[in-house]
Amino acid sequence: MNNMKKGDHKLIQALNRSKVLNKIRTEGPISRIDLAKKNNISPSTVASAVQELIKDGYVVEIGTGSSSGGRKPILLQFNPNNHYLFAVAITNSLIILAAMNLEASILKKATFPIDGLQGKELVERLLQLTDDFIRSYGGGGQCVGLSVTVPGIVSDTQGVVYYNTKLRMENVPLKRIMEEQYGLRVWVENDMNSVALAERRFGNYAYSNLIYISIGDGLGSGILINDTLLRGKHGGAGEFGHTSVNWNGIRCECGNIGCLDTSISWVAIYSRIITAIATGRPTLIQELSGGDYAKIDPSMYKEALRRGDRLAISINEEVAEHLGAGIVNLVNMFNPEALILGGEMALGNEELLAMVRNYIGRHAMPILANDMVFGLASLGGDDKLIGAAAVLLQDLFGFSLIESSI
């Protein structure tokens, strides 16, 4: 019984410390007395929590505030630079590594191509690159852990990549492998889930019900409901690219027919461009590539769009129709407050955004769509690294997403 009481006391202390840290992080500079009032806890509890946070380097005193009489209060501020974390973002084509501070700002970054590696060979390459990066990082401070994001079906609790069709990863216990390798605490999360969390925590979308959709070398989504990530039984919720929209379509690598992935991912669009060039259809993309079709990428496609290329415009319109149909299903099913469009194909593609918005307006249930915020992703090209940081930081500090929007 005494042990239980001791455990309860420690839990309450940890919760109070988390509350105090979050309030300092979101509303600092702030005084101890204001922390007590805003958290509805005693000044002595605040003083104890703050003493620990200063000792551990998470909080610093930065001067004095104004006073209505008596001694001026000392102000406290979150210190994100006394600790750091390692983030690893695996995409279907790249491994991106970074050291980041506790506000998800990048301190050092390196990017490497996957070069078609799959399965066991990919994991070996990942460990080699991570070894080199950790060894070469010379920043000061204390490391709080390593966070990895990867596309596919991922168990965040087990830290296992259950299934990724493009990378041929099946039942890979990444968390266990990397914790044994580095002696650090390791987090593993699906990349779309992590970016949804990051857009909520660090981006322009402070909504507790949001859906993030990414169009790149694959098509995925992260779904946040009442500030909780929708994961499903095996961590497979949000496989938006593998929802079927066309039973007369082509067979997808997942085994199904007519998946969205087969019509609007970059792989599908690239195939359409090459076919058009092969059949003699005039397009600026051929000129921009200089005849080297391996150089054709989403940025070249979007440049052709900006210059009014008919092929690029035609493909963009087709993508908008398919994507719009898929999004209307999500809007009608989940009624999100905000829906975010990201990934290489969407970044800077305002025409796509406008066409999809128009499609939603025409086809979604008006009561569900009329006041929904719909926009392009706000975190830029480092979104998956920021996502990895968001996963670790939320777990490490128990960051309240609601508090972060105050």
Coordinates of C-alpha atoms in Angstrom, one line a residue:
M1 CA 0.0 0.0 0.0
N2 CA 2.8 2.4 0.9
N3 CA 4.5 1.6 -2.4
M4 CA 1.3 2.5 -4.2
K5 CA 1.1 5.8 -2.4
K6 CA 4.8 6.6 -3.2
G7 CA 4.1 5.7 -6.8
D8 CA 1.0 7.9 -6.9
H9 CA 3.0 10.8 -5.4
K10 CA 5.7 10.4 -8.0
L11 CA 3.1 10.3 -10.8
I12 CA 1.5 13.5 -9.5
Q13 CA 4.9 15.2 -9.3
A14 CA 5.6 14.2 -12.9
L15 CA 2.2 15.5 -14.1
N16 CA 2.7 18.8 -12.3
R17 CA 6.2 19.1 -13.7
S18 CA 4.8 18.4 -17.2
K19 CA 2.0 21.0 -16.7
V20 CA 4.5 23.6 -15.5
L21 CA 6.9 23.0 -18.4
N22 CA 4.2 23.1 -21.0
K23 CA 2.9 26.4 -19.6
I24 CA 6.4 27.9 -19.6
R25 CA 7.0 26.6 -23.1
T26 CA 3.7 28.1 -24.5
E27 CA 3.4 31.2 -22.5
G28 CA 6.9 32.1 -21.3
P29 CA 8.4 34.3 -20.2
I30 CA 6.2 33.7 -17.2
S31 CA 6.6 34.1 -13.4
R32 CA 6.2 31.3 -10.8
I33 CA 3.2 33.0 -9.3
D34 CA 1.4 33.1 -12.7
L35 CA 2.3 29.5 -13.3
A36 CA 0.6 28.6 -10.0
K37 CA -2.5 30.6 -10.9
K38 CA -2.8 29.3 -14.5
N39 CA -2.2 25.6 -13.6
N40 CA -4.3 25.8 -10.4
I41 CA -1.6 24.3 -8.3
S42 CA 0.2 25.6 -5.2
P43 CA 3.2 28.0 -5.3
S44 CA 5.3 25.4 -3.4
T45 CA 4.5 22.7 -6.0
V46 CA 5.4 25.1 -8.8
A47 CA 8.7 26.1 -7.0
S48 CA 9.7 22.5 -6.6
A49 CA 8.9 21.7 -10.3
V50 CA 10.7 24.8 -11.6
Q51 CA 13.8 23.9 -9.4
E52 CA 14.0 20.5 -11.1
L53 CA 13.4 21.9 -14.6
I54 CA 16.2 24.5 -14.1
K55 CA 18.5 21.8 -12.7
D56 CA 17.8 19.6 -15.7
G57 CA 18.4 22.4 -18.2
Y58 CA 14.9 22.6 -19.6
V59 CA 14.1 26.1 -18.1
V60 CA 16.1 29.2 -17.5
E61 CA 15.5 32.4 -15.6
I62 CA 15.8 35.4 -17.9
G63 CA 15.2 38.5 -15.7
T64 CA 12.3 40.2 -14.0
G65 CA 8.8 41.2 -14.9
S66 CA 6.6 44.1 -13.9
S67 CA 5.1 44.2 -10.4
S68 CA 1.9 45.8 -8.9
G69 CA 3.8 46.3 -5.7
G70 CA 6.6 44.5 -3.8
R71 CA 9.5 42.6 -5.4
K72 CA 9.5 42.1 -9.2
P73 CA 8.9 38.5 -10.1
I74 CA 11.7 36.5 -11.8
L75 CA 10.6 35.3 -15.3
L76 CA 11.1 31.8 -16.6
Q77 CA 11.5 30.6 -20.2
F78 CA 11.8 27.2 -21.9
N79 CA 15.3 26.4 -23.0
P80 CA 15.2 24.2 -26.1
N81 CA 19.0 24.2 -26.7
N82 CA 20.4 22.4 -23.7
H83 CA 19.3 19.1 -25.1
Y84 CA 19.0 17.7 -28.6
L85 CA 17.5 14.7 -30.4
F86 CA 18.3 12.7 -33.5
A87 CA 15.7 12.4 -36.2
V88 CA 15.7 9.9 -39.1
A89 CA 13.1 10.3 -41.9
I90 CA 13.0 7.3 -44.2
T91 CA 11.0 7.9 -47.4
N92 CA 10.6 5.5 -50.3
S93 CA 13.6 7.1 -52.0
L94 CA 15.7 8.9 -49.3
I95 CA 17.2 8.6 -45.8
I96 CA 17.3 12.0 -44.1
L97 CA 19.1 12.4 -40.8
A98 CA 19.2 15.4 -38.5
A99 CA 20.2 16.6 -35.1
M100 CA 17.4 19.0 -33.7
N101 CA 16.7 21.0 -30.7
L102 CA 13.7 20.7 -28.5
E103 CA 11.6 23.1 -30.6
A104 CA 12.3 20.9 -33.7
S105 CA 14.8 23.4 -35.2
I106 CA 17.5 21.6 -37.3
L107 CA 21.1 21.9 -36.0
K108 CA 22.7 19.5 -38.6
K109 CA 21.2 17.6 -41.5
A110 CA 22.3 15.0 -44.1
T111 CA 20.4 13.4 -47.0
F112 CA 21.2 10.2 -48.8
P113 CA 19.5 8.3 -51.7
I114 CA 18.2 4.8 -50.9
D115 CA 19.4 3.7 -54.4
G116 CA 16.8 0.9 -54.7
L117 CA 17.9 -0.9 -51.5
Q118 CA 15.2 -3.0 -49.9
G119 CA 14.6 -5.2 -46.8
K120 CA 17.7 -6.3 -44.9
E121 CA 20.1 -4.3 -47.1
L122 CA 18.2 -1.1 -46.5
V123 CA 18.3 -1.7 -42.7
E124 CA 22.0 -2.2 -42.9
R125 CA 22.5 1.0 -44.9
L126 CA 20.2 2.9 -42.4
L127 CA 22.4 1.7 -39.5
Q128 CA 25.6 2.6 -41.3
L129 CA 24.4 6.1 -42.1
T130 CA 23.0 6.7 -38.6
D131 CA 26.3 5.4 -37.1
D132 CA 28.3 7.9 -39.2
F133 CA 25.9 10.8 -38.4
I134 CA 25.8 10.3 -34.7
R135 CA 29.6 9.9 -34.5
S136 CA 30.2 13.1 -36.6
Y137 CA 27.7 15.2 -34.6
G138 CA 29.8 17.6 -32.5
G139 CA 27.0 19.7 -30.9
G140 CA 26.9 20.3 -27.1
G141 CA 24.1 19.3 -24.8
Q142 CA 22.5 16.1 -23.8
C143 CA 20.7 13.7 -26.3
V144 CA 17.2 12.8 -25.3
G145 CA 16.7 10.1 -27.9
L146 CA 16.3 9.1 -31.5
S147 CA 13.1 9.2 -33.5
V148 CA 12.5 7.4 -36.8
T149 CA 9.6 7.9 -39.3
V150 CA 9.0 5.5 -42.1
P151 CA 6.2 5.0 -44.6
G152 CA 4.0 1.9 -44.3
I153 CA 2.2 0.0 -41.6
V154 CA 4.0 0.8 -38.3
S155 CA 3.4 -0.1 -34.7
D156 CA 4.4 2.9 -32.6
T157 CA 4.2 0.9 -29.3
Q158 CA 6.3 -2.1 -30.5
G159 CA 8.5 0.0 -32.8
V160 CA 8.0 -2.5 -35.6
V161 CA 7.7 -1.8 -39.3
Y162 CA 5.1 -4.4 -40.2
Y163 CA 4.8 -3.8 -43.9
N164 CA 6.1 -1.5 -46.6
T165 CA 5.5 -2.6 -50.2
K166 CA 8.1 -0.3 -51.9
L167 CA 10.9 -0.9 -49.4
R168 CA 10.1 -4.6 -48.9
M169 CA 10.2 -4.2 -45.2
E170 CA 8.2 -6.8 -43.2
N171 CA 8.1 -7.2 -39.5
V172 CA 11.3 -5.2 -39.0
P173 CA 11.8 -4.4 -35.2
L174 CA 13.5 -1.1 -35.8
K175 CA 13.1 0.2 -32.2
R176 CA 14.8 -2.9 -30.7
I177 CA 17.6 -2.9 -33.3
M178 CA 18.4 0.8 -32.9
E179 CA 18.1 0.8 -29.1
E180 CA 20.6 -2.1 -28.9
Q181 CA 22.9 -0.3 -31.4
Y182 CA 23.0 3.1 -29.8
G183 CA 21.9 2.8 -26.2
L184 CA 19.4 5.6 -26.8
R185 CA 15.6 5.6 -26.3
V186 CA 14.1 5.1 -29.8
W187 CA 10.7 6.1 -31.2
V188 CA 9.3 4.7 -34.5
E189 CA 6.3 6.1 -36.2
N190 CA 4.5 6.1 -39.5
D191 CA 5.6 9.2 -41.5
M192 CA 2.1 10.5 -42.3
N193 CA 1.1 10.3 -38.6
S194 CA 4.2 12.2 -37.6
V195 CA 3.6 15.0 -40.1
A196 CA -0.1 15.3 -39.0
L197 CA 1.2 15.7 -35.4
A198 CA 3.8 18.2 -36.5
E199 CA 1.4 20.4 -38.5
R200 CA -0.8 20.5 -35.4
R201 CA 2.1 21.2 -33.0
F202 CA 4.6 23.3 -35.1
G203 CA 2.6 24.3 -38.2
N204 CA -0.2 26.6 -39.1
Y205 CA -3.0 24.1 -38.3
A206 CA -3.8 24.2 -34.6
Y207 CA -6.9 22.0 -34.9
S208 CA -7.7 18.9 -32.8
N209 CA -9.5 17.2 -35.8
L210 CA -7.4 17.3 -38.9
I211 CA -6.3 15.1 -41.8
Y212 CA -3.0 15.5 -43.5
I213 CA -2.7 14.0 -47.1
S214 CA 0.7 13.7 -48.9
I215 CA 1.2 13.2 -52.6
G216 CA 4.7 12.2 -53.5
D217 CA 6.4 9.0 -54.5
G218 CA 3.4 7.4 -52.6
L219 CA 0.1 8.7 -51.3
G220 CA -0.7 8.6 -47.6
S221 CA -2.5 10.3 -44.8
G222 CA -2.4 11.0 -41.1
I223 CA -5.6 11.4 -39.2
L224 CA -5.9 13.2 -35.9
I225 CA -9.3 12.9 -34.1
N226 CA -9.8 14.7 -30.8
D227 CA -6.0 15.2 -30.6
T228 CA -5.4 11.5 -30.9
L229 CA -3.8 9.8 -33.9
L230 CA -6.0 7.3 -35.6
R231 CA -3.8 4.2 -35.8
G232 CA -6.1 1.1 -36.2
K233 CA -5.3 -2.3 -34.8
H234 CA -2.0 -2.8 -36.6
G235 CA -1.0 0.8 -37.1
G236 CA -2.3 0.7 -40.7
A237 CA -5.0 3.4 -40.5
G238 CA -4.6 6.2 -43.1
E239 CA -3.4 4.1 -46.1
F240 CA -5.3 6.6 -48.3
G241 CA -3.3 5.6 -51.4
H242 CA -4.7 2.1 -51.2
T243 CA -8.3 3.0 -51.3
S244 CA -9.9 1.8 -54.6
V245 CA -11.5 4.4 -56.8
N246 CA -11.6 2.6 -60.2
W247 CA -12.4 -1.1 -60.6
N248 CA -11.3 -0.7 -64.3
G249 CA -7.9 0.6 -63.2
I250 CA -4.6 -1.2 -63.1
R251 CA -3.4 -3.6 -60.4
C252 CA -1.6 -1.9 -57.5
E253 CA 1.6 -3.4 -55.9
C254 CA -0.6 -4.0 -52.8
G255 CA -2.6 -6.5 -54.8
N256 CA -5.8 -4.5 -55.2
I257 CA -7.1 -2.9 -58.4
G258 CA -7.6 0.8 -59.1
C259 CA -6.0 2.3 -56.0
L260 CA -5.5 6.0 -55.8
D261 CA -1.8 5.3 -55.6
T262 CA -1.9 4.0 -59.2
S263 CA -3.4 7.2 -60.6
I264 CA -2.1 10.2 -58.7
S265 CA 1.3 9.3 -57.0
W266 CA 4.4 10.7 -58.7
V267 CA 5.2 7.2 -60.0
A268 CA 1.9 7.2 -61.9
I269 CA 2.3 10.8 -63.2
Y270 CA 5.9 10.1 -64.3
S271 CA 4.7 7.1 -66.3
R272 CA 2.0 9.3 -67.9
I273 CA 4.6 11.9 -68.9
I274 CA 6.9 9.3 -70.4
T275 CA 4.1 7.7 -72.4
A276 CA 3.0 11.1 -73.7
I277 CA 6.6 11.9 -74.9
A278 CA 6.9 8.4 -76.4
T279 CA 3.7 8.9 -78.5
G280 CA 4.9 12.3 -79.8
R281 CA 2.7 14.6 -77.7
P282 CA 4.4 18.0 -77.4
T283 CA 5.4 19.1 -73.9
L284 CA 7.7 21.5 -72.3
I285 CA 8.8 18.8 -69.9
Q286 CA 10.8 17.1 -72.8
E287 CA 12.6 20.4 -73.4
L288 CA 13.3 21.0 -69.6
S289 CA 14.7 17.5 -69.2
G290 CA 17.1 18.0 -72.2
G291 CA 16.2 14.6 -73.4
D292 CA 17.4 12.9 -70.1
Y293 CA 14.1 11.5 -68.8
A294 CA 15.7 10.4 -65.6
K295 CA 15.9 14.1 -64.7
I296 CA 12.1 14.5 -64.8
D297 CA 10.9 15.1 -61.3
P298 CA 8.0 16.9 -59.5
S299 CA 9.7 20.2 -59.6
M300 CA 10.2 20.0 -63.4
Y301 CA 6.5 19.0 -63.7
K302 CA 5.5 22.0 -61.6
E303 CA 7.7 24.3 -63.7
A304 CA 6.0 23.1 -66.8
L305 CA 2.7 23.8 -65.1
R306 CA 3.7 27.4 -64.3
R307 CA 4.6 27.9 -67.9
G308 CA 1.2 26.7 -69.1
D309 CA 2.3 23.4 -70.6
R310 CA -0.8 21.6 -71.9
L311 CA 0.2 18.1 -70.9
A312 CA 1.1 19.2 -67.3
I313 CA -2.2 21.1 -67.0
S314 CA -4.2 18.1 -68.3
I315 CA -2.4 15.7 -65.8
N316 CA -3.0 18.2 -63.0
E317 CA -6.7 18.3 -63.8
E318 CA -6.9 14.5 -63.8
V319 CA -5.1 14.3 -60.5
A320 CA -7.5 16.9 -59.0
E321 CA -10.5 14.8 -60.0
H322 CA -9.2 11.6 -58.5
L323 CA -7.9 13.3 -55.4
G324 CA -11.1 15.3 -55.0
A325 CA -13.1 12.1 -55.1
G326 CA -11.0 10.4 -52.4
I327 CA -11.0 13.5 -50.2
V328 CA -14.8 13.9 -50.4
N329 CA -15.0 10.4 -48.9
L330 CA -12.7 11.4 -46.0
V331 CA -14.6 14.7 -45.4
N332 CA -18.0 12.9 -45.3
M333 CA -16.6 10.1 -43.1
F334 CA -14.5 12.1 -40.6
N335 CA -15.8 15.7 -40.7
P336 CA -12.4 17.2 -40.0
E337 CA -11.9 20.8 -38.9
A338 CA -8.9 21.1 -41.3
L339 CA -7.6 19.1 -44.2
I340 CA -4.0 19.7 -45.3
L341 CA -2.4 18.8 -48.7
G342 CA 1.3 18.1 -48.7
G343 CA 4.0 16.2 -50.4
E344 CA 6.2 17.1 -53.5
M345 CA 3.2 17.1 -55.9
A346 CA 1.2 19.6 -53.7
L347 CA 4.0 21.9 -52.5
G348 CA 3.6 25.2 -54.3
N349 CA 0.8 23.6 -56.6
E350 CA -1.9 26.3 -55.9
E351 CA -3.8 25.2 -59.1
L352 CA -4.2 21.7 -57.7
L353 CA -5.4 23.1 -54.3
A354 CA -8.0 25.4 -56.1
M355 CA -9.3 22.5 -58.3
V356 CA -9.6 20.1 -55.3
R357 CA -11.3 22.8 -53.2
N358 CA -13.8 23.4 -56.0
Y359 CA -14.4 19.6 -56.2
I360 CA -15.0 19.4 -52.5
G361 CA -17.5 22.3 -52.7
R362 CA -19.4 20.5 -55.4
H363 CA -19.5 17.0 -54.0
A364 CA -19.0 16.9 -50.2
M365 CA -21.9 17.3 -47.8
P366 CA -22.2 21.1 -47.4
I367 CA -22.7 21.0 -43.6
L368 CA -19.4 19.1 -43.3
A369 CA -17.3 21.0 -45.9
N370 CA -18.4 24.7 -45.7
D371 CA -16.4 25.7 -42.6
M372 CA -13.5 23.2 -43.1
V373 CA -10.1 24.8 -43.4
F374 CA -8.4 23.5 -46.5
G375 CA -4.8 24.4 -47.4
L376 CA -1.3 23.5 -48.4
A377 CA 1.1 22.0 -45.8
S378 CA 3.0 24.7 -43.9
L379 CA 6.2 23.0 -42.7
G380 CA 8.1 22.8 -46.1
G381 CA 10.6 20.2 -47.2
D382 CA 11.7 19.2 -43.7
D383 CA 8.2 18.2 -42.6
K384 CA 9.1 14.5 -42.0
L385 CA 12.1 15.5 -39.7
I386 CA 9.9 17.9 -37.8
G387 CA 7.3 15.1 -37.6
A388 CA 9.9 12.8 -36.1
A389 CA 10.8 15.4 -33.5
A390 CA 7.1 16.0 -32.8
V391 CA 6.5 12.3 -32.0
L392 CA 9.5 12.2 -29.6
L393 CA 8.8 15.6 -27.9
Q394 CA 5.1 14.9 -27.3
D395 CA 5.9 11.6 -25.7
L396 CA 8.9 12.9 -23.8
F397 CA 7.3 15.9 -22.3
G398 CA 3.6 15.0 -22.5
F399 CA 3.1 18.1 -24.6
S400 CA -0.6 19.0 -24.7
L401 CA -1.5 19.8 -28.2
I402 CA -4.4 21.9 -27.0
E403 CA -2.1 24.0 -24.9
S404 CA 0.2 24.5 -27.8
S405 CA -2.5 26.4 -29.7
I406 CA -3.3 28.8 -26.9

